[in-house]
Amino acid sequence: MDSLAASDGVLRPAAPTAPPLLKVAELRRSFGAVRAVDGLDLEVEAGSITGMIGPNGCGKTTAVNCITGFDRGCSGSVELQGRSIARRQPEEIARGGVMRTFQAIRVFDGFSVLENAAMGRQCFDGLRLQHPILRTPRFRQVERETRARAEALLETVGLGAKKGELAGSLSYGQKKLLALAGILMSEPKIVILDEPVAGVNPTMVHEIAELLRRLNAAGTTFLIIEHNIEFVMALSDRVVVMDRGRRLASGTPAEIQQDERVLEAYLGGGDGGL
Amino acid sequence: MPPAMRSPKGLLLLLLAVLALAYPFASSSGYHLNVLTNALFFTVLAMSLNVIYGYAGLLSFAQVGFWGVGGYVGALTVTRLGGSVWDGMLAAGAVALLLAIAISAVSLRLSNHAFVIVSIAFTLLLQLLAQEWIDVTNGPMGIPGLPAPEIVLGPLYFAFDDRTSQYFLALAFAAATLAAIGLVLSSRVGRTLRMLKHDETLARSLGVRTTRWKVFAAGFAAVVAAMAGALYVFYLSIVDPTIFDVYYTQLMLVIVIVGGLGSFWPMIAAGFVLVVLPEVLRTSDEVRMIYYGVVLIAGVLFFPRGFAGLLAARRRRHSSGGRLGQPGSI
Amino acid sequence: MDPVFLGQLLLNGIVIGLIYGLIATGLTLQFGILHIVNFAHGEVLMVAMYAMAALLPLFGGDFFVAFAVLVVLASAVSLLAARGLLAALATGGDGGGIFEKSLLLTLGVSIVLVNGVQQLFTSNPQMATTSFGYGAFALGEIRLTYAHALASVVAVVTFGALFWFLLRTNAGRALRAVAQNREAALMIGLDPTRVARRAVAVSLVLSAVAGAVLVPIIVFQPTVGQTLLLKAFAVVVIGGMGNIGGAVAVALGLGVLESLVGGFADIVWQNAVAFVAMIAVLAMRPQGLFAAAIRKG
Ligand SMILES: Nc1ncnc2c1ncn2[C@@H]1O[C@H](COP(=O)(O)OP(=O)(O)OP(=O)(O)O)[C@@H](O)[C@H]1O
Ligand SMILES: [Mg+2]
């Protein structure tokens, strides 16, 4: 479809109100008396980098778990390209193109770095059960592609030299990069990163920022949760500030830096990480 | 050179195959052949547990249940429905597959622990049925006098009615089954099952439909156990409720744990050693069970990765871990 | 219908139900506190029966003295065993979590004990003679043997003590706190290992008590524990894993039901009752039973 539209030379005006790629409304999740997410609204435009900041415990990770289906106790609406994905199983949401990393980083320690990257694509290459089992020509073709893409992506995130090592032997920051490479394998519509640079050394923070910028320029949409304000402000097209389970403010980084409520929340909130 | 002979592993395999094929001609002891035949059956049975527990990480006490279901369905197909032994095996596999899908789909919706509980309940219920549903199972007496498997191909006729031919039949069955399992587990299907075991949440975040894969593992393991059970009862020529004995569960667990959960060749080796060794030591049944019990406890406590784990540790010391990045291992 | 026969069946059922209850509460307590299943729980009972049979002649068949000695011995052994089990559960590699590990370890222990006892005492049925022999109370035409009466009294007193312990003592409250919320219990300064050790020890003693009171009632073999454990297991699943009150209620219900089924229907159905009920519950109300205790993952 896309290629046909492009080749027939007719310019089509963009739909006047193109829906955001990801639209979250009235998202709620409580743990007993704690209202971790309390009516959150959030939009992520296609092609953007959207940053999300907020003090510790304000519900950012919980919101991500709700959006990606890992938390089954949430209410509210979550739409991807105008279609509801709320209450779907996490694997189905991932298959729909919403990929996330975990704040407490997860990789498959006992597998090689290359295998970890390849695992990010195995559910997206359209092979049915018999292909890998019988090692069909189609399987071998796909495997070559996967391998090439994994090597290229590992090279991109700076892990090219480590591809043969066990993922468990990587440093904390390297694991974060590996997890990122893994989810990029499937060309997701949106990538949600939960604190991609927390605990990562400053040089690497800079490298990750560069990497994300490049990937975004190549078309990947990001929602980035981070406490590192500089990192978020430098990188994001839009920033959402979360406080006590809801959206406190949103706007361009410049707007956010001027916003009084934000300053107040952070200064008043004490351990906001600013 | 054929590929099998290019590596030391291939050469070893070839040697084993020659030994296995030549053994009956070298030894005339029916007792020894019986032990080896048992080792073949029990190794396949243990491998079925390895698929679901060692790979997918789901501890199942249902494997002995499927093994017994296979035995009864196989026997009944022949005695009641007039099918051949091969029909009996197919029916055993089919029934086991349906049962496995039913119990795993229901219990896995709750949790992996619920699956374990249900797998215990399942086996208990089957044992009870075998004992009490006398109209069908003939109760504690069992169904004796099962016929020997036979091949009829036009004018060609062959019956597996002596120790030697039954040994070869078991060997062919074990080789084919283990090869099929090996083919599946060494492909990325095996890797997917291991992903479930290591980090189910991460696997789901990468799009893996974990429940479906668990049901797949349960079904696959059940079919293997049931077909092995079906063939085994024709080897014994009787099926009775002792086919559900905890002895088989114990044996399977010991083999899988000593060999190494999720390993392949080490587990097969463990299967042979653990079946043959007590025979060499000529212990009583009770003492053998005590051995197995002690080995199980010691294995869980001190060698949770089994023989395969020791091998891997050795290999890592000797080659600094580069092996895992070998071509084709993505 | 003969009211005497019915009364007799009900009474027998209650006695058996109380004994199931003694075994099942221990099993469910261990699950509730530790999230483990103890396959060797029935072997504790079996060993207690053999020990009781060995003690009785030493005291001239006086049940009460032998029982007192057994309880003291069982308490000491149970404390050690609990310590050992917890240490074992904490040893070794990842192995898929404490739940799986407990199943494998206790299965090993169970098999060693059953076959060990078989090796020592053969699998011949054992019987013990006690001072009160075959005497019985007569309630009209309904008979209650002294042995059955004693078992019931011991069971009721034991449950009373157990509930008093759980509801009224600090140690019991700590136990319930850990069962309900491990993290919270940690935060208020409870030591979960100590609490768990106590819970396991108490459970094992309960099983040993059940074995002791069964000695004058039934003929037994090394596999006696396995048969009874399966019933207790069904009781625990039906009652909700980790739910002590549920276990006692279901155990009583099962005892009575089995007794009635045995009296009015084909005897084979007697053993099937527990499993049919368990399967029915698993099929129809698994959420209701599991939701409280078994957590995802
Ligand atoms: N599983 C849970 N059970 C109970 N409370 C929880 C659970 N998960 C989160 N919470 C609570 O919900 C609130 C939000 O937690 P969440 O992890 O979403 O915050 P966050 O914004 O990601 O914080 P951080 O910046 O520290 O990562 C906190 O008060 C936390 O204690
Ligand atoms: Mg967080």
CSV table of N, CA, C and O in Angstrom, one decimal, chain A residues 116-215:
chain,number,residue,atom,x,y,z
A,116,ASN,N,20.9,-12.8,22.3
A,116,ASN,CA,19.9,-11.9,23.0
A,116,ASN,C,19.4,-10.9,22.0
A,116,ASN,O,18.2,-10.7,22.0
A,117,ALA,N,20.2,-10.4,21.1
A,117,ALA,CA,19.7,-9.5,20.1
A,117,ALA,C,18.8,-10.2,19.1
A,117,ALA,O,17.7,-9.7,18.8
A,118,ALA,N,19.2,-11.4,18.7
A,118,ALA,CA,18.3,-12.1,17.7
A,118,ALA,C,17.0,-12.4,18.3
A,118,ALA,O,16.0,-12.5,17.6
A,119,MET,N,16.9,-12.7,19.6
A,119,MET,CA,15.6,-13.0,20.2
A,119,MET,C,14.6,-11.9,20.1
A,119,MET,O,13.4,-12.1,20.1
A,120,GLY,N,15.1,-10.7,19.9
A,120,GLY,CA,14.2,-9.6,19.7
A,120,GLY,C,13.4,-9.6,18.4
A,120,GLY,O,12.4,-8.9,18.2
A,121,ARG,N,13.8,-10.5,17.5
A,121,ARG,CA,13.2,-10.5,16.2
A,121,ARG,C,12.4,-11.8,15.9
A,121,ARG,O,11.6,-11.9,15.0
A,122,GLN,N,12.6,-12.8,16.8
A,122,GLN,CA,12.1,-14.1,16.4
A,122,GLN,C,10.6,-14.2,16.4
A,122,GLN,O,10.0,-15.0,15.7
A,123,CYS,N,9.9,-13.2,17.0
A,123,CYS,CA,8.4,-13.3,17.0
A,123,CYS,C,7.9,-12.4,15.8
A,123,CYS,O,6.7,-12.2,15.7
A,124,PHE,N,8.8,-11.9,15.0
A,124,PHE,CA,8.4,-10.9,14.0
A,124,PHE,C,8.8,-11.3,12.6
A,124,PHE,O,8.5,-10.6,11.7
A,125,ASP,N,9.4,-12.5,12.5
A,125,ASP,CA,9.9,-12.8,11.2
A,125,ASP,C,9.0,-13.7,10.4
A,125,ASP,O,9.3,-14.2,9.3
A,126,GLY,N,7.8,-13.9,10.9
A,126,GLY,CA,6.8,-14.6,10.2
A,126,GLY,C,7.0,-16.1,9.9
A,126,GLY,O,6.3,-16.7,9.2
A,127,LEU,N,8.0,-16.7,10.6
A,127,LEU,CA,8.3,-18.1,10.4
A,127,LEU,C,7.3,-18.9,11.2
A,127,LEU,O,7.1,-18.6,12.4
A,128,ARG,N,6.8,-20.0,10.7
A,128,ARG,CA,6.0,-20.9,11.4
A,128,ARG,C,6.9,-22.0,12.0
A,128,ARG,O,8.1,-22.1,11.7
A,129,LEU,N,6.3,-22.8,12.9
A,129,LEU,CA,7.0,-23.8,13.7
A,129,LEU,C,7.9,-24.7,12.9
A,129,LEU,O,9.1,-25.0,13.3
A,130,GLN,N,7.4,-25.1,11.8
A,130,GLN,CA,8.2,-26.1,11.0
A,130,GLN,C,9.5,-25.6,10.4
A,130,GLN,O,10.5,-26.3,10.2
A,131,HIS,N,9.5,-24.3,10.2
A,131,HIS,CA,10.7,-23.7,9.5
A,131,HIS,C,12.0,-23.9,10.3
A,131,HIS,O,13.0,-24.5,9.8
A,132,PRO,N,12.0,-23.5,11.5
A,132,PRO,CA,13.3,-23.7,12.3
A,132,PRO,C,13.5,-25.1,12.6
A,132,PRO,O,14.7,-25.6,12.6
A,133,ILE,N,12.5,-25.9,12.8
A,133,ILE,CA,12.7,-27.3,13.2
A,133,ILE,C,13.3,-28.1,12.0
A,133,ILE,O,14.3,-28.8,12.2
A,134,LEU,N,12.8,-27.8,10.9
A,134,LEU,CA,13.3,-28.5,9.7
A,134,LEU,C,14.4,-27.8,9.0
A,134,LEU,O,14.9,-28.2,7.9
A,135,ARG,N,14.8,-26.7,9.5
A,135,ARG,CA,15.9,-25.8,8.9
A,135,ARG,C,15.6,-25.6,7.4
A,135,ARG,O,16.5,-25.9,6.6
A,136,THR,N,14.5,-25.1,7.1
A,136,THR,CA,14.1,-25.0,5.7
A,136,THR,C,15.0,-23.8,5.1
A,136,THR,O,15.5,-23.0,5.8
A,137,PRO,N,15.0,-23.8,3.8
A,137,PRO,CA,15.8,-22.7,3.1
A,137,PRO,C,15.3,-21.3,3.6
A,137,PRO,O,16.1,-20.4,3.8
A,138,ARG,N,14.0,-21.2,3.7
A,138,ARG,CA,13.4,-20.0,4.1
A,138,ARG,C,13.9,-19.6,5.5
A,138,ARG,O,14.3,-18.4,5.8
A,139,PHE,N,14.0,-20.6,6.4
A,139,PHE,CA,14.5,-20.3,7.7
A,139,PHE,C,15.9,-19.8,7.6
A,139,PHE,O,16.3,-18.9,8.3
A,140,ARG,N,16.7,-20.5,6.8
A,140,ARG,CA,18.1,-20.1,6.8
A,140,ARG,C,18.3,-18.7,6.2
A,140,ARG,O,19.2,-17.9,6.6
A,141,GLN,N,17.4,-18.4,5.2
A,141,GLN,CA,17.4,-17.0,4.7
A,141,GLN,C,17.1,-16.0,5.8
A,141,GLN,O,17.9,-15.1,6.0
A,142,VAL,N,16.1,-16.3,6.6
A,142,VAL,CA,15.7,-15.4,7.6
A,142,VAL,C,16.8,-15.3,8.7
A,142,VAL,O,17.1,-14.2,9.2
A,143,GLU,N,17.4,-16.4,9.0
A,143,GLU,CA,18.4,-16.4,10.0
A,143,GLU,C,19.6,-15.6,9.6
A,143,GLU,O,20.2,-14.8,10.4
A,144,ARG,N,19.9,-15.6,8.3
A,144,ARG,CA,21.0,-14.8,7.8
A,144,ARG,C,20.6,-13.3,8.0
A,144,ARG,O,21.5,-12.5,8.4
A,145,GLU,N,19.4,-13.0,7.6
A,145,GLU,CA,19.0,-11.6,7.8
A,145,GLU,C,19.0,-11.1,9.2
A,145,GLU,O,19.5,-10.1,9.5
A,146,THR,N,18.5,-12.0,10.1
A,146,THR,CA,18.5,-11.7,11.5
A,146,THR,C,19.9,-11.5,12.0
A,146,THR,O,20.2,-10.5,12.7
A,147,ARG,N,20.8,-12.3,11.6
A,147,ARG,CA,22.1,-12.2,12.1
A,147,ARG,C,22.8,-10.9,11.6
A,147,ARG,O,23.4,-10.2,12.4
A,148,ALA,N,22.5,-10.6,10.3
A,148,ALA,CA,23.1,-9.4,9.8
A,148,ALA,C,22.6,-8.2,10.6
A,148,ALA,O,23.3,-7.3,10.9
A,149,ARG,N,21.3,-8.2,10.8
A,149,ARG,CA,20.7,-7.0,11.5
A,149,ARG,C,21.1,-6.9,12.9
A,149,ARG,O,21.4,-5.9,13.4
A,150,ALA,N,21.2,-8.1,13.6
A,150,ALA,CA,21.7,-8.1,14.9
A,150,ALA,C,23.1,-7.6,15.0
A,150,ALA,O,23.5,-6.8,15.9
A,151,GLU,N,24.0,-8.0,14.1
A,151,GLU,CA,25.4,-7.6,14.1
A,151,GLU,C,25.4,-6.1,13.9
A,151,GLU,O,26.2,-5.3,14.5
A,152,ALA,N,24.6,-5.6,12.9
A,152,ALA,CA,24.6,-4.2,12.6
A,152,ALA,C,24.2,-3.4,13.9
A,152,ALA,O,24.8,-2.4,14.2
A,153,LEU,N,23.1,-3.8,14.5
A,153,LEU,CA,22.6,-3.1,15.6
A,153,LEU,C,23.5,-3.1,16.8
A,153,LEU,O,23.7,-2.1,17.5
A,154,LEU,N,24.2,-4.3,17.0
A,154,LEU,CA,25.1,-4.4,18.1
A,154,LEU,C,26.3,-3.4,17.8
A,154,LEU,O,26.8,-2.8,18.7
A,155,GLU,N,26.7,-3.3,16.6
A,155,GLU,CA,27.7,-2.4,16.2
A,155,GLU,C,27.2,-1.0,16.5
A,155,GLU,O,28.0,-0.2,17.1
A,156,THR,N,26.0,-0.7,16.2
A,156,THR,CA,25.4,0.7,16.4
A,156,THR,C,25.5,1.0,17.9
A,156,THR,O,25.8,2.1,18.3
A,157,VAL,N,25.1,0.1,18.8
A,157,VAL,CA,25.1,0.4,20.2
A,157,VAL,C,26.4,0.2,20.8
A,157,VAL,O,26.6,0.3,22.0
A,158,GLY,N,27.4,-0.2,20.0
A,158,GLY,CA,28.8,-0.3,20.5
A,158,GLY,C,29.1,-1.6,21.2
A,158,GLY,O,30.0,-1.7,22.0
A,159,LEU,N,28.3,-2.6,20.9
A,159,LEU,CA,28.6,-3.9,21.5
A,159,LEU,C,29.1,-4.9,20.4
A,159,LEU,O,29.1,-6.1,20.7
A,160,GLY,N,29.5,-4.4,19.3
A,160,GLY,CA,29.9,-5.3,18.2
A,160,GLY,C,31.0,-6.3,18.6
A,160,GLY,O,31.0,-7.5,18.3
A,161,ALA,N,31.9,-5.8,19.4
A,161,ALA,CA,33.0,-6.7,19.8
A,161,ALA,C,32.6,-7.7,20.8
A,161,ALA,O,33.4,-8.7,21.1
A,162,LYS,N,31.5,-7.6,21.4
A,162,LYS,CA,31.1,-8.5,22.5
A,162,LYS,C,30.1,-9.5,22.1
A,162,LYS,O,29.6,-10.2,22.9
A,163,LYS,N,29.8,-9.6,20.8
A,163,LYS,CA,28.7,-10.4,20.4
A,163,LYS,C,28.8,-11.9,20.8
A,163,LYS,O,27.7,-12.5,21.0
A,164,GLY,N,30.0,-12.4,20.9
A,164,GLY,CA,30.1,-13.8,21.3
A,164,GLY,C,30.1,-14.0,22.8
A,164,GLY,O,30.1,-15.2,23.2
A,165,GLU,N,30.1,-13.0,23.6
A,165,GLU,CA,30.2,-13.2,25.0
A,165,GLU,C,28.8,-13.5,25.6
A,165,GLU,O,27.8,-13.1,25.0
A,166,LEU,N,28.8,-14.0,26.8
A,166,LEU,CA,27.6,-14.2,27.5
A,166,LEU,C,27.0,-12.9,28.0
A,166,LEU,O,27.8,-12.0,28.5
A,167,ALA,N,25.7,-12.7,27.8
A,167,ALA,CA,25.1,-11.4,28.2
A,167,ALA,C,25.3,-11.2,29.7
A,167,ALA,O,25.5,-10.0,30.1
A,168,GLY,N,25.4,-12.2,30.4
A,168,GLY,CA,25.6,-12.1,31.9
A,168,GLY,C,26.9,-11.4,32.2
A,168,GLY,O,27.1,-10.9,33.3
A,169,SER,N,27.9,-11.5,31.3
A,169,SER,CA,29.2,-10.9,31.6
A,169,SER,C,29.3,-9.5,31.3
A,169,SER,O,30.3,-8.8,31.6
A,170,LEU,N,28.2,-8.9,30.8
A,170,LEU,CA,28.3,-7.4,30.4
A,170,LEU,C,28.1,-6.6,31.7
A,170,LEU,O,27.6,-7.0,32.7
A,171,SER,N,28.6,-5.3,31.6
A,171,SER,CA,28.4,-4.4,32.6
A,171,SER,C,26.9,-3.9,32.6
A,171,SER,O,26.2,-4.2,31.6
A,172,TYR,N,26.5,-3.2,33.7
A,172,TYR,CA,25.1,-2.7,33.8
A,172,TYR,C,24.7,-1.9,32.6
A,172,TYR,O,23.7,-2.1,32.0
A,173,GLY,N,25.6,-0.9,32.3
A,173,GLY,CA,25.3,0.0,31.1
A,173,GLY,C,25.2,-0.8,29.8
A,173,GLY,O,24.3,-0.5,29.0
A,174,GLN,N,26.1,-1.7,29.7
A,174,GLN,CA,26.1,-2.5,28.4
A,174,GLN,C,24.8,-3.4,28.3
A,174,GLN,O,24.3,-3.5,27.2
A,175,LYS,N,24.4,-3.9,29.4
A,175,LYS,CA,23.1,-4.6,29.4
A,175,LYS,C,22.0,-3.7,28.9
A,175,LYS,O,21.1,-4.2,28.2
A,176,LYS,N,22.0,-2.5,29.4
A,176,LYS,CA,20.9,-1.6,28.9
A,176,LYS,C,21.0,-1.4,27.4
A,176,LYS,O,19.9,-1.4,26.7
A,177,LEU,N,22.2,-1.3,26.9
A,177,LEU,CA,22.3,-1.1,25.5
A,177,LEU,C,21.9,-2.4,24.7
A,177,LEU,O,21.3,-2.3,23.7
A,178,LEU,N,22.2,-3.5,25.3
A,178,LEU,CA,21.8,-4.8,24.7
A,178,LEU,C,20.3,-4.9,24.6
A,178,LEU,O,19.7,-5.3,23.6
A,179,ALA,N,19.7,-4.5,25.7
A,179,ALA,CA,18.2,-4.6,25.8
A,179,ALA,C,17.6,-3.7,24.7
A,179,ALA,O,16.7,-4.1,24.0
A,180,LEU,N,18.2,-2.5,24.6
A,180,LEU,CA,17.8,-1.6,23.5
A,180,LEU,C,17.9,-2.2,22.1
A,180,LEU,O,17.0,-2.2,21.3
A,181,ALA,N,19.1,-2.8,21.9
A,181,ALA,CA,19.4,-3.4,20.6
A,181,ALA,C,18.4,-4.5,20.3
A,181,ALA,O,17.8,-4.6,19.2
A,182,GLY,N,18.1,-5.3,21.4
A,182,GLY,CA,17.1,-6.4,21.2
A,182,GLY,C,15.8,-5.9,20.7
A,182,GLY,O,15.2,-6.5,19.8
A,183,ILE,N,15.2,-4.8,21.4
A,183,ILE,CA,13.9,-4.5,21.0
A,183,ILE,C,13.9,-3.7,19.7
A,183,ILE,O,12.9,-3.7,19.0
A,184,LEU,N,15.0,-3.1,19.3
A,184,LEU,CA,15.0,-2.5,18.0
A,184,LEU,C,15.0,-3.5,16.8
A,184,LEU,O,14.7,-3.1,15.7
A,185,MET,N,15.4,-4.7,17.1
A,185,MET,CA,15.5,-5.8,16.1
A,185,MET,C,14.1,-5.9,15.3
A,185,MET,O,14.1,-6.3,14.2
A,186,SER,N,13.0,-5.6,16.0
A,186,SER,CA,11.7,-5.9,15.4
A,186,SER,C,11.1,-4.6,14.7
A,186,SER,O,10.0,-4.6,14.3
A,187,GLU,N,11.9,-3.5,14.6
A,187,GLU,CA,11.4,-2.3,14.1
A,187,GLU,C,10.1,-1.9,14.7
A,187,GLU,O,9.1,-1.8,14.0
A,188,PRO,N,10.1,-1.7,16.0
A,188,PRO,CA,8.8,-1.3,16.7
A,188,PRO,C,8.3,0.0,16.3
A,188,PRO,O,9.1,0.9,15.9
A,189,LYS,N,7.0,0.2,16.5
A,189,LYS,CA,6.4,1.5,16.2
A,189,LYS,C,6.8,2.5,17.3
A,189,LYS,O,7.0,3.7,17.0
A,190,ILE,N,6.8,2.0,18.5
A,190,ILE,CA,7.2,2.9,19.6
A,190,ILE,C,8.1,2.1,20.6
A,190,ILE,O,7.8,1.0,20.9
A,191,VAL,N,9.1,2.8,21.1
A,191,VAL,CA,10.0,2.2,22.0
A,191,VAL,C,9.9,2.9,23.4
A,191,VAL,O,10.0,4.2,23.4
A,192,ILE,N,9.6,2.2,24.4
A,192,ILE,CA,9.4,2.9,25.7
A,192,ILE,C,10.6,2.4,26.6
A,192,ILE,O,10.8,1.3,26.8
A,193,LEU,N,11.4,3.4,27.0
A,193,LEU,CA,12.6,3.1,27.8
A,193,LEU,C,12.4,3.6,29.2
A,193,LEU,O,12.2,4.8,29.4
A,194,ASP,N,12.5,2.7,30.2
A,194,ASP,CA,12.4,3.0,31.6
A,194,ASP,C,13.7,3.3,32.2
A,194,ASP,O,14.4,2.3,32.5
A,195,GLU,N,14.1,4.5,32.3
A,195,GLU,CA,15.4,5.0,32.8
A,195,GLU,C,16.6,4.3,32.1
A,195,GLU,O,17.3,3.5,32.6
A,196,PRO,N,16.8,4.7,30.8
A,196,PRO,CA,17.9,4.2,30.0
A,196,PRO,C,19.3,4.6,30.5
A,196,PRO,O,20.2,3.9,30.1
A,197,VAL,N,19.4,5.6,31.2
A,197,VAL,CA,20.8,6.0,31.6
A,197,VAL,C,21.0,6.1,33.1
A,197,VAL,O,22.1,6.5,33.5
A,198,ALA,N,20.0,5.7,33.9
A,198,ALA,CA,20.3,5.6,35.3
A,198,ALA,C,21.4,4.7,35.6
A,198,ALA,O,21.4,3.5,35.1
A,199,GLY,N,22.4,5.1,36.4
A,199,GLY,CA,23.5,4.2,36.8
A,199,GLY,C,24.5,4.0,35.6
A,199,GLY,O,25.3,3.1,35.7
A,200,VAL,N,24.4,4.8,34.6
A,200,VAL,CA,25.3,4.6,33.5
A,200,VAL,C,26.3,5.8,33.6
A,200,VAL,O,26.0,6.9,33.9
A,201,ASN,N,27.6,5.5,33.2
A,201,ASN,CA,28.6,6.5,33.4
A,201,ASN,C,28.4,7.6,32.4
A,201,ASN,O,27.9,7.4,31.3
A,202,PRO,N,28.9,8.8,32.7
A,202,PRO,CA,28.6,10.0,31.9
A,202,PRO,C,29.0,9.9,30.4
A,202,PRO,O,28.2,10.4,29.6
A,203,THR,N,30.1,9.3,30.2
A,203,THR,CA,30.5,9.2,28.8
A,203,THR,C,29.5,8.4,28.0
A,203,THR,O,29.1,8.7,26.9
A,204,MET,N,29.1,7.3,28.6
A,204,MET,CA,28.1,6.5,28.0
A,204,MET,C,26.8,7.2,27.8
A,204,MET,O,26.1,6.9,26.9
A,205,VAL,N,26.4,8.0,28.8
A,205,VAL,CA,25.2,8.7,28.8
A,205,VAL,C,25.2,9.5,27.5
A,205,VAL,O,24.2,9.6,26.7
A,206,HIS,N,26.2,10.2,27.2
A,206,HIS,CA,26.4,11.0,26.0
A,206,HIS,C,26.2,10.1,24.8
A,206,HIS,O,25.5,10.5,23.8
A,207,GLU,N,26.9,9.0,24.8
A,207,GLU,CA,26.8,8.1,23.6
A,207,GLU,C,25.3,7.6,23.4
A,207,GLU,O,24.9,7.5,22.3
A,208,ILE,N,24.7,7.3,24.5
A,208,ILE,CA,23.3,6.8,24.4
A,208,ILE,C,22.4,7.9,23.8
A,208,ILE,O,21.6,7.6,22.9
A,209,ALA,N,22.6,9.1,24.3
A,209,ALA,CA,21.8,10.2,23.7
A,209,ALA,C,22.0,10.4,22.2
A,209,ALA,O,21.1,10.5,21.5
A,210,GLU,N,23.3,10.3,21.8
A,210,GLU,CA,23.6,10.4,20.4
A,210,GLU,C,22.9,9.3,19.6
A,210,GLU,O,22.3,9.5,18.6
A,211,LEU,N,23.0,8.1,20.2
A,211,LEU,CA,22.4,6.9,19.6
A,211,LEU,C,20.9,7.1,19.4
A,211,LEU,O,20.3,6.8,18.3
A,212,LEU,N,20.2,7.5,20.5
A,212,LEU,CA,18.8,7.6,20.4
A,212,LEU,C,18.4,8.7,19.4
A,212,LEU,O,17.4,8.6,18.6
A,213,ARG,N,19.1,9.8,19.3
A,213,ARG,CA,18.9,10.8,18.3
A,213,ARG,C,19.0,10.3,16.9
A,213,ARG,O,18.1,10.5,16.1
A,214,ARG,N,20.0,9.5,16.7
A,214,ARG,CA,20.2,8.9,15.4
A,214,ARG,C,19.0,7.9,15.0
A,214,ARG,O,18.5,8.0,13.9
A,215,LEU,N,18.7,7.1,16.0
A,215,LEU,CA,17.6,6.1,15.7
A,215,LEU,C,16.3,6.9,15.5
A,215,LEU,O,15.5,6.5,14.6
